[in-house]
Tab-separated table of C-alpha atoms in Angstrom:
chain	number	residue	atom	x	y	z
A	1	MET	CA	-33.595	6.515	18.013
A	2	THR	CA	-32.965	7.186	21.690
A	3	THR	CA	-33.161	3.461	22.411
A	4	ILE	CA	-30.624	2.687	19.659
A	5	ASN	CA	-28.245	5.341	20.991
A	6	ASN	CA	-28.565	3.923	24.482
A	7	VAL	CA	-27.732	0.440	23.203
A	8	ARG	CA	-24.715	1.793	21.315
A	9	TYR	CA	-23.528	3.679	24.399
A	10	ALA	CA	-23.885	0.579	26.550
A	11	ALA	CA	-21.984	-1.527	24.015
A	12	ILE	CA	-19.131	0.988	23.807
A	13	THR	CA	-18.960	1.204	27.609
A	14	LEU	CA	-18.826	-2.575	27.858
A	15	LEU	CA	-15.967	-2.714	25.345
A	16	PHE	CA	-13.975	-0.197	27.376
A	17	LEU	CA	-14.605	-2.157	30.553
A	18	LEU	CA	-13.513	-5.398	28.927
A	19	ALA	CA	-10.385	-3.757	27.560
A	20	GLY	CA	-9.531	-2.500	31.025
A	21	CYS	CA	-10.083	-5.917	32.575
A	22	SER	CA	-7.887	-7.575	29.962
A	23	GLN	CA	-4.837	-5.517	30.924
A	24	ARG	CA	-2.580	-7.737	32.976
A	25	THR	CA	-0.791	-6.298	35.988
A	26	PRO	CA	2.914	-7.201	35.842
A	27	GLN	CA	4.255	-9.623	38.438
A	28	THR	CA	7.163	-8.811	40.745
A	29	THR	CA	8.371	-12.034	42.318
A	30	VAL	CA	11.294	-12.568	44.658
A	31	GLU	CA	12.257	-16.203	45.214
A	32	VAL	CA	14.528	-17.506	47.970
A	33	LEU	CA	15.901	-20.900	46.937
A	34	ASP	CA	17.576	-23.405	49.262
A	35	THR	CA	20.025	-25.644	47.404
A	36	SER	CA	22.122	-26.676	50.419
A	37	LEU	CA	23.316	-30.258	50.893
A	38	SER	CA	20.312	-31.170	53.035
A	39	ILE	CA	17.994	-30.689	50.029
A	40	THR	CA	17.817	-33.927	48.060
A	41	PRO	CA	19.261	-33.818	44.512
A	42	ARG	CA	15.869	-34.694	43.071
A	43	ALA	CA	14.134	-31.833	44.898
A	44	GLU	CA	16.858	-29.366	43.917
A	45	LYS	CA	16.669	-30.334	40.243
A	46	ASP	CA	12.877	-30.144	40.192
A	47	ALA	CA	12.937	-26.722	41.871
A	48	LEU	CA	15.503	-25.303	39.446
A	49	ASP	CA	13.651	-26.771	36.469
A	50	ALA	CA	10.471	-25.078	37.708
A	51	VAL	CA	12.227	-21.714	37.940
A	52	GLN	CA	13.640	-22.157	34.442
A	53	ASN	CA	10.108	-22.748	33.201
A	54	GLN	CA	8.953	-19.592	34.988
A	55	ILE	CA	11.585	-17.564	33.156
A	56	ALA	CA	10.546	-19.034	29.812
A	57	HIS	CA	6.993	-17.831	30.471
A	58	MET	CA	7.659	-14.364	31.921
A	59	GLN	CA	5.481	-11.699	30.354
A	60	ARG	CA	6.016	-8.073	29.524
A	61	GLY	CA	6.855	-5.967	32.576
A	62	ASP	CA	7.412	-8.940	34.897
A	63	ARG	CA	10.335	-8.975	37.311
A	64	LEU	CA	11.925	-12.032	38.890
A	65	VAL	CA	14.621	-11.877	41.569
A	66	LEU	CA	16.417	-15.064	42.658
A	67	ILE	CA	18.200	-15.210	46.013
A	68	PRO	CA	20.198	-18.294	47.003
A	69	VAL	CA	20.194	-19.445	50.612
A	70	THR	CA	23.806	-19.304	51.764
A	71	GLY	CA	25.500	-19.963	55.088
A	72	ASP	CA	25.927	-16.244	55.785
A	73	ALA	CA	23.534	-14.201	53.693
A	74	ALA	CA	24.890	-10.809	54.729
A	75	ASN	CA	28.356	-11.656	53.404
A	76	ASN	CA	27.732	-14.343	50.783
A	77	ALA	CA	24.642	-13.068	48.952
A	78	ALA	CA	26.419	-10.070	47.425
A	79	GLY	CA	26.828	-10.692	43.709
A	80	ARG	CA	24.739	-13.858	43.842
A	81	VAL	CA	21.312	-12.265	43.473
A	82	LEU	CA	19.943	-12.670	39.947
A	83	ARG	CA	17.586	-9.896	38.824
A	84	LEU	CA	15.557	-10.353	35.645
A	85	SER	CA	13.283	-7.657	34.206
A	86	ALA	CA	11.144	-8.303	31.145
A	87	PRO	CA	10.861	-5.353	28.729
A	88	THR	CA	7.856	-3.054	28.787
A	89	GLU	CA	8.060	-1.586	25.266
A	90	ARG	CA	6.729	-3.927	22.595
A	91	GLU	CA	8.753	-4.494	19.418
A	92	THR	CA	7.463	-5.900	16.145
A	93	TYR	CA	6.505	-9.575	16.396
A	94	ASP	CA	7.443	-9.486	20.121
A	95	THR	CA	11.126	-9.621	19.200
A	96	ASP	CA	11.932	-7.922	22.482
A	97	MET	CA	10.419	-10.728	24.552
A	98	ARG	CA	12.112	-13.498	22.574
A	99	ARG	CA	15.457	-11.750	23.001
A	100	PHE	CA	14.834	-11.229	26.710
A	101	ARG	CA	13.889	-14.858	27.393
A	102	GLU	CA	16.913	-16.155	25.494
A	103	THR	CA	19.272	-13.893	27.465
A	104	ALA	CA	17.517	-14.529	30.775
A	105	LEU	CA	17.776	-18.300	30.418
A	106	LYS	CA	21.497	-17.999	29.777
A	107	GLN	CA	21.866	-15.789	32.855
A	108	PHE	CA	19.933	-18.319	34.901
A	109	ALA	CA	22.155	-21.183	33.726
A	110	ALA	CA	25.231	-19.189	34.749
A	111	TRP	CA	23.607	-18.404	38.118
A	112	VAL	CA	22.906	-22.093	38.766
A	113	SER	CA	26.514	-22.947	37.906
A	114	SER	CA	27.707	-20.380	40.448
A	115	LEU	CA	25.864	-22.025	43.358
A	116	ASP	CA	28.054	-23.773	45.919
A	117	PRO	CA	27.414	-27.538	45.525
A	118	HIS	CA	28.861	-28.148	49.003
A	119	GLN	CA	26.813	-25.558	50.890
A	120	THR	CA	26.049	-27.030	54.318
A	121	ARG	CA	24.800	-24.093	56.385
A	122	THR	CA	21.558	-22.272	55.695
A	123	ASP	CA	20.967	-18.688	56.761
A	124	ILE	CA	17.279	-18.450	55.929
A	125	LEU	CA	16.741	-15.519	58.295
A	126	GLY	CA	19.486	-13.563	56.546
A	127	SER	CA	18.098	-14.467	53.127
A	128	LEU	CA	14.683	-13.096	54.144
A	129	ASP	CA	16.355	-9.817	55.061
A	130	ILE	CA	18.021	-9.730	51.630
A	131	ALA	CA	14.549	-10.250	50.119
A	132	ARG	CA	13.202	-7.363	52.206
A	133	GLN	CA	15.947	-5.122	50.851
A	134	GLU	CA	15.020	-6.119	47.295
A	135	PHE	CA	11.370	-5.205	47.847
A	136	ASP	CA	12.421	-1.820	49.237
A	137	VAL	CA	13.671	-0.828	45.771
A	138	LEU	CA	11.250	-2.788	43.564
A	139	PRO	CA	8.165	-1.032	42.097
A	140	LYS	CA	5.065	-1.100	44.247
A	141	ASP	CA	2.535	-0.810	41.409
A	142	THR	CA	2.761	-4.534	40.585
A	143	HIS	CA	1.659	-7.788	42.181
A	144	ARG	CA	4.462	-8.358	44.698
A	145	LYS	CA	5.134	-11.888	45.895
A	146	LEU	CA	7.839	-13.597	47.923
A	147	ILE	CA	8.307	-17.349	47.478
A	148	VAL	CA	10.618	-19.254	49.812
A	149	VAL	CA	11.377	-22.936	49.180
A	150	SER	CA	13.533	-24.761	51.720
A	151	ASP	CA	13.466	-27.368	54.466
A	152	PHE	CA	13.315	-24.346	56.830
A	153	LEU	CA	16.037	-25.729	59.075
A	154	GLU	CA	18.044	-22.651	60.006
A	155	ASP	CA	21.723	-23.496	60.493
A	156	ASP	CA	23.681	-20.253	60.430
A	157	GLY	CA	26.307	-20.848	63.091
A	158	THR	CA	24.143	-19.288	65.807
A	159	TYR	CA	20.936	-21.293	65.490
A	160	ARG	CA	20.793	-24.947	64.480
A	161	PHE	CA	17.179	-25.984	64.273
A	162	VAL	CA	17.820	-29.722	64.048
A	163	SER	CA	19.262	-29.824	67.570
A	164	ALA	CA	18.819	-26.480	69.370
A	165	SER	CA	17.043	-26.708	72.723
A	166	SER	CA	15.103	-23.558	71.782
A	167	LEU	CA	13.347	-25.659	69.103
A	168	ALA	CA	12.576	-28.595	71.424
A	169	ASN	CA	8.849	-27.836	71.387
A	170	PRO	CA	6.446	-25.350	69.748
A	171	ALA	CA	6.145	-23.110	72.804
A	172	ARG	CA	9.893	-22.540	73.053
A	173	ALA	CA	10.094	-22.086	69.284
A	174	ARG	CA	7.523	-19.264	69.438
A	175	GLU	CA	9.509	-17.601	72.217
A	176	LEU	CA	12.645	-17.703	70.059
A	177	ALA	CA	10.728	-16.312	67.079
A	178	ALA	CA	9.551	-13.341	69.157
A	179	GLN	CA	13.094	-12.645	70.337
A	180	ILE	CA	14.566	-12.749	66.827
A	181	GLN	CA	11.728	-10.710	65.337
A	182	GLN	CA	12.253	-8.042	67.989
A	183	ARG	CA	15.905	-7.843	66.999
A	184	THR	CA	15.550	-7.985	63.197
A	185	GLY	CA	12.286	-6.116	62.769
A	186	LEU	CA	11.483	-7.933	59.527
A	187	ALA	CA	8.482	-6.406	57.754
A	188	LEU	CA	7.076	-7.134	54.294
A	189	PRO	CA	4.145	-4.745	53.763
A	190	GLY	CA	2.114	-5.295	50.609
A	191	VAL	CA	3.868	-8.559	49.785
A	192	SER	CA	2.153	-11.935	49.386
A	193	LEU	CA	4.256	-14.618	51.033
A	194	CYS	CA	4.390	-18.273	49.960
A	195	LEU	CA	6.428	-20.935	51.749
A	196	GLY	CA	7.048	-24.360	50.216
A	197	ARG	CA	8.937	-27.276	51.688
A	198	LEU	CA	11.589	-29.105	49.695
A	199	GLU	CA	12.441	-32.761	50.299
A	200	SER	CA	15.291	-32.852	52.824
A	201	SER	CA	17.549	-35.538	54.221
A	202	ASP	CA	17.809	-33.553	57.481
A	203	PHE	CA	14.107	-32.867	57.988
A	204	ALA	CA	12.767	-36.403	57.447
A	205	PRO	CA	14.386	-38.034	60.521
A	206	LEU	CA	13.372	-35.293	62.977
A	207	ALA	CA	11.015	-36.143	65.824
A	208	ALA	CA	7.417	-35.061	65.282
A	209	GLN	CA	7.589	-32.487	68.090
A	210	ARG	CA	10.638	-30.795	66.579
A	211	LYS	CA	8.964	-30.696	63.170
A	212	GLU	CA	5.997	-28.983	64.834
A	213	ALA	CA	8.386	-26.588	66.557
A	214	VAL	CA	9.991	-25.607	63.238
A	215	GLN	CA	6.545	-24.865	61.803
A	216	ALA	CA	5.617	-22.916	64.942
A	217	PHE	CA	8.777	-20.829	64.750
A	218	TRP	CA	8.230	-19.667	61.190
A	219	SER	CA	4.519	-19.059	61.697
A	220	ALA	CA	5.202	-16.899	64.766
A	221	TYR	CA	8.140	-15.092	63.172
A	222	LEU	CA	6.243	-14.213	60.010
A	223	VAL	CA	3.001	-13.244	61.733
A	224	ALA	CA	5.059	-10.720	63.683
A	225	ALA	CA	6.388	-9.508	60.313
A	226	GLY	CA	2.856	-8.756	59.147
A	227	GLN	CA	2.334	-12.038	57.310
A	228	SER	CA	0.009	-14.977	57.821
A	229	THR	CA	1.097	-18.151	56.103
A	230	GLU	CA	1.830	-21.836	56.449
A	231	ILE	CA	4.579	-23.975	54.972
A	232	GLN	CA	3.044	-25.840	52.058
A	233	PHE	CA	4.012	-29.447	51.569
A	234	ASP	CA	4.945	-29.235	47.888
A	235	GLY	CA	7.567	-26.541	47.375
A	236	THR	CA	8.374	-27.680	43.852
A	237	GLY	CA	4.708	-27.520	42.909
A	238	LEU	CA	4.551	-24.004	44.315
A	239	LEU	CA	7.355	-22.929	41.970
A	240	ALA	CA	5.800	-24.758	39.039
A	241	ASP	CA	2.590	-22.751	39.486
A	242	ALA	CA	3.958	-19.542	40.986
A	243	GLU	CA	0.842	-17.491	40.254
A	244	ARG	CA	-1.475	-19.694	42.295
A	245	GLY	CA	-2.679	-18.588	45.719
A	246	CYS	CA	-0.834	-19.390	48.906
A	247	ALA	CA	-1.951	-20.241	52.391
A	248	GLY	CA	-2.248	-16.890	54.095
A	249	GLY	CA	-1.321	-13.855	52.038
A	250	LYS	CA	-0.486	-10.203	52.212
A	251	ARG	CA	-1.883	-7.933	54.868
């Protein structure tokens, strides 16, 4: 009898463990999207289609925040950040989730329509600070991830990465990154960071050394922010499979 009771106890314990493992932790994802003129139309469409697919597959409790890269994030991002929060309380036949996805997709379509089709400048640094502000108020008991897709060519009126002498080689780029990081103090504790490159008409013709300098800048800037990551080649693929791992990760 004791043996049977032990088997029953073990089976019940296993069921509880499996039930606990099956509970999914909600995802909190902030995405910074570059749709400036340097991004090719094909890459922009593929990126936006991937985000639309993400929204269609959001699950209960998930949050998705979309931040457009503008020419002056501090002034232009206000009112352009789209925040989507999937419901947490289940209704019969998951009616709540169907209603949420339908509304969210309409909000996303309106957000896309609001983007400036003639945006030439790209304040990526400012957009990262907007993302930091979002994480300051988002719940910390979820998987928190920041995805940035761009050509990573800062052009905010102060820095122009395609021609600035401070990006002439990797060593100078790292020096600039340290200077800017000291001034901005960007920090993203507890956040997994993923960077993906989008096809760009401005990036392709750059000399190899300047391309290396751009990579060096962002690596140095983000390491100083408590992150370790690399720019992945396929930004669209990163959005299409947003839950996959990234090079580097949270610290």
